[in-house]
Steps between C-alpha positions, in 0.01 A plus 500: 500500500348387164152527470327113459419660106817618372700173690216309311603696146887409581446164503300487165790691385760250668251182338564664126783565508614194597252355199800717256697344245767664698446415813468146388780459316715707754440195758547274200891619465538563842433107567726433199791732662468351797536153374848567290748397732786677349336835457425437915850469556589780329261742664617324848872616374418827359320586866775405712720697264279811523486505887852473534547767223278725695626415756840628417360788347339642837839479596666693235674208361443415109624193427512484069545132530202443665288743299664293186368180638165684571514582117586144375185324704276778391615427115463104586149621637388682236558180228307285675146440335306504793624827634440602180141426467464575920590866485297533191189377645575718836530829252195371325330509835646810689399711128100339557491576878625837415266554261242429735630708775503802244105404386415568861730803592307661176168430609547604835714813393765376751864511332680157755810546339477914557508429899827341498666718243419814766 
């Protein structure tokens, strides 16, 4: 159980970050994504399509046609301007959170990422 202090700490933490240019504009082109219609489709499409690849896969079955299509709405994905500026927000974010997660590991001489890599 977290002690009343360190949950306290957390959400101080959890308060600035979400005060970041990063996190801020990460919900700002999330909003934006989810507004774009076509690009909502798409991702709608490309999930179906990835199920039933995988789906085929667990089988043993790989069906090029399917991967192709895969390919094609990935490509129409990728043009789109609010994917675009989405993921780049999201890496923008995951690279600050990171950063924090490695400020603390230092300072508490605990190495997260070491206890999975074991």
């Amino acid at each position: 159980m977290v002690s009343d202090f360190v949950k306290e700490k957390a959400l101080a933490l959890a308060s600035a970050i979400q005060e970041t240019e990063e996190y801020k504009e990460f919900l700002e082109k999330e909003e934006m994504l989810k507004k774009d219609e076509a690009a909502q489709e798409l991702l709608a499409q490309f999930q179906e399509k990835q199920r039933e690849f995988i789906s085929k896969q667990l089988n043993g079955e790989i069906d090029q046609d399917l991967l192709g299509e895969l390919t094609e709405i990935q490509a129409q994905l990728n043009k789109r301007e609010s994917v675009i500026d989405f993921l780049d927000s999201y890496n923008r974010l995951i690279n600050m959170l990171g950063e924090v997660g490695e400020i603390i590991s230092k300072e508490i001489e605990f190495d997260f990422a070491e206890v999975y890599r074991s």
